[in-house]
Amino acid sequence: MNLFSTMETYDYEQVVVCQDKTSGLKAIIAIHDTTLGPALGGTRMWNYASEEEAFEDALRLSRGMTYKNAAAGLNLGGGKTVIIGDPRKDKNEEMFRAFGRYIQGLNGRYITAEDVGTTVADMDIIHEETDYVTGISPAFGASGNPSPVTAYGVFVGMKAAAKAAYGSENLAGKKIAVQGVGNVSYQLCKYLHEEGAELIVTDIYEASAKRAVEDFGATYVTPDEIYSVSCDIFSPNALGAIINDDTLAHIKATVIAGAANNQLKEERHGERLKEMGIAYAPDYVINAGGVINVADELKGYNRDRAMKKVEGIYDNVAKVFEIARRDGLSTNVAADRMAEERIENLRRSRKQFVRDGHHLLSRSRIGQQK
């Protein structure tokens, strides 16, 4: 991978490589865009096959955070960290404290939170070294685990997608195939069960799926079967790139709405969904509840205020479908345009402010000379 060429192509601002020999820390902080504000994005710990794979993931995820934060209406830019290592055996206190010192050194340009492979407890350790961390324990006046809030955002976004596809947001009686039953998805299943939906679930860890079977009366299928089940809504909540040429040959749903990141393997698959008449809720719009929740900590956390903002995901998803219908676009392209327009408007506004400020300063100096 040509790092500088990739950064230039997608206009990344900064990549910071961090290592601490004592603790084994190997981390990559990618800051994509800070037009709207400091970059906010979680720290992912994963046992990457190569350093190149880790760099690619950090860059891809940080750019996604720029779009997610912009589409959610947050005054925050996009960034992300990946730590190379097995989260089940390579973690230690020294690692996260060293990482916290690197974040502190960025002086607020980047704010982190938990992500795949990291926990609230890990964020608490980072907090020992820096205040630029969210999703820490409620004991510190923060919000704690964001999973239930993320799930609620997906739930209301799914209702908006159902309204676009069926003319009604009511999910009662809808057959919903749920791929992955982790922390977020279990809570989502709870909301859907209470709504009266019929659940079909799977997970690579069968015990996780069976928990939903026992608690919500769901039907279990194997991971390979989930794509071909007959359902109204397919909800991806695990791996990325699961909407691809192979799976699209089997998916029978009318709506796709779930919490997984980077669901489209390639952008063209969004166009393919449009051609198939499938209402796709773009992932970074519908799964923004977690980042909205932790962003509220920056103001002094207020759960009611945060949840009110998360409810706005319904309107954001609805707006994406409106733009897509109006302009004849796939929903993924419509979502990108919505986010890019917000970023570009502020960028132009700032440039105009700088030009006007320079003009006024020049006139002031001319007046002084006279």
Short mmCIF file of N, CA and C in Angstrom, two decimals, residues 153-163 169 171 176 188 192 233-235 255 257-258 281 286 317:
data_model
loop_
_atom_site.label_atom_id
_atom_site.label_comp_id
_atom_site.label_asym_id
_atom_site.label_seq_id
_atom_site.Cartn_x
_atom_site.Cartn_y
_atom_site.Cartn_z
N GLY A 153 -30.92 3.11 18.22
CA GLY A 153 -30.82 3.87 16.98
C GLY A 153 -31.09 3.01 15.77
N VAL A 154 -30.57 1.78 15.77
CA VAL A 154 -30.84 0.86 14.66
C VAL A 154 -32.33 0.53 14.60
N PHE A 155 -32.94 0.36 15.76
CA PHE A 155 -34.37 0.06 15.83
C PHE A 155 -35.21 1.16 15.20
N VAL A 156 -34.97 2.41 15.58
CA VAL A 156 -35.78 3.50 15.00
C VAL A 156 -35.45 3.70 13.53
N GLY A 157 -34.17 3.48 13.16
CA GLY A 157 -33.80 3.59 11.75
C GLY A 157 -34.44 2.50 10.92
N MET A 158 -34.58 1.32 11.48
CA MET A 158 -35.25 0.22 10.79
C MET A 158 -36.72 0.56 10.55
N LYS A 159 -37.34 1.22 11.51
CA LYS A 159 -38.74 1.62 11.34
C LYS A 159 -38.87 2.63 10.19
N ALA A 160 -37.88 3.52 10.07
CA ALA A 160 -37.91 4.49 8.97
C ALA A 160 -37.74 3.79 7.63
N ALA A 161 -36.86 2.78 7.59
CA ALA A 161 -36.65 2.02 6.35
C ALA A 161 -37.91 1.24 5.99
N ALA A 162 -38.57 0.68 7.00
CA ALA A 162 -39.82 -0.05 6.76
C ALA A 162 -40.88 0.89 6.20
N LYS A 163 -40.93 2.11 6.73
CA LYS A 163 -41.89 3.10 6.23
C LYS A 163 -41.63 3.40 4.74
N GLU A 169 -44.36 2.16 9.37
CA GLU A 169 -43.19 1.87 10.21
C GLU A 169 -43.45 0.72 11.18
N LEU A 171 -43.51 -2.67 12.79
CA LEU A 171 -42.72 -3.88 12.58
C LEU A 171 -43.43 -5.13 13.13
N ILE A 176 -37.96 -10.90 10.57
CA ILE A 176 -36.68 -10.20 10.52
C ILE A 176 -35.54 -11.20 10.76
N LEU A 188 -31.10 -5.08 20.20
CA LEU A 188 -31.98 -4.84 19.07
C LEU A 188 -33.08 -5.90 19.01
N LEU A 192 -37.15 -5.44 19.00
CA LEU A 192 -37.96 -6.02 17.93
C LEU A 192 -38.99 -7.00 18.48
N ILE A 233 -37.21 -8.31 6.44
CA ILE A 233 -36.06 -7.44 6.73
C ILE A 233 -34.85 -8.30 7.06
N PHE A 234 -33.74 -8.01 6.41
CA PHE A 234 -32.46 -8.65 6.73
C PHE A 234 -31.65 -7.64 7.52
N SER A 235 -31.17 -8.05 8.71
CA SER A 235 -30.46 -7.14 9.60
C SER A 235 -29.05 -7.63 9.87
N VAL A 255 -36.12 -5.15 2.83
CA VAL A 255 -35.38 -4.11 3.55
C VAL A 255 -34.09 -4.72 4.11
N ALA A 257 -31.37 -3.50 6.99
CA ALA A 257 -31.13 -2.48 8.02
C ALA A 257 -30.48 -3.13 9.22
N GLY A 258 -29.23 -2.76 9.51
CA GLY A 258 -28.54 -3.38 10.63
C GLY A 258 -27.37 -2.55 11.12
N ALA A 281 -30.84 0.71 4.29
CA ALA A 281 -30.52 1.82 5.21
C ALA A 281 -29.01 1.86 5.37
N ILE A 286 -27.60 4.55 10.08
CA ILE A 286 -28.49 3.85 11.01
C ILE A 286 -27.78 3.42 12.29
N VAL A 317 -32.47 8.66 8.43
CA VAL A 317 -32.69 7.56 7.48
C VAL A 317 -33.78 7.93 6.49
#
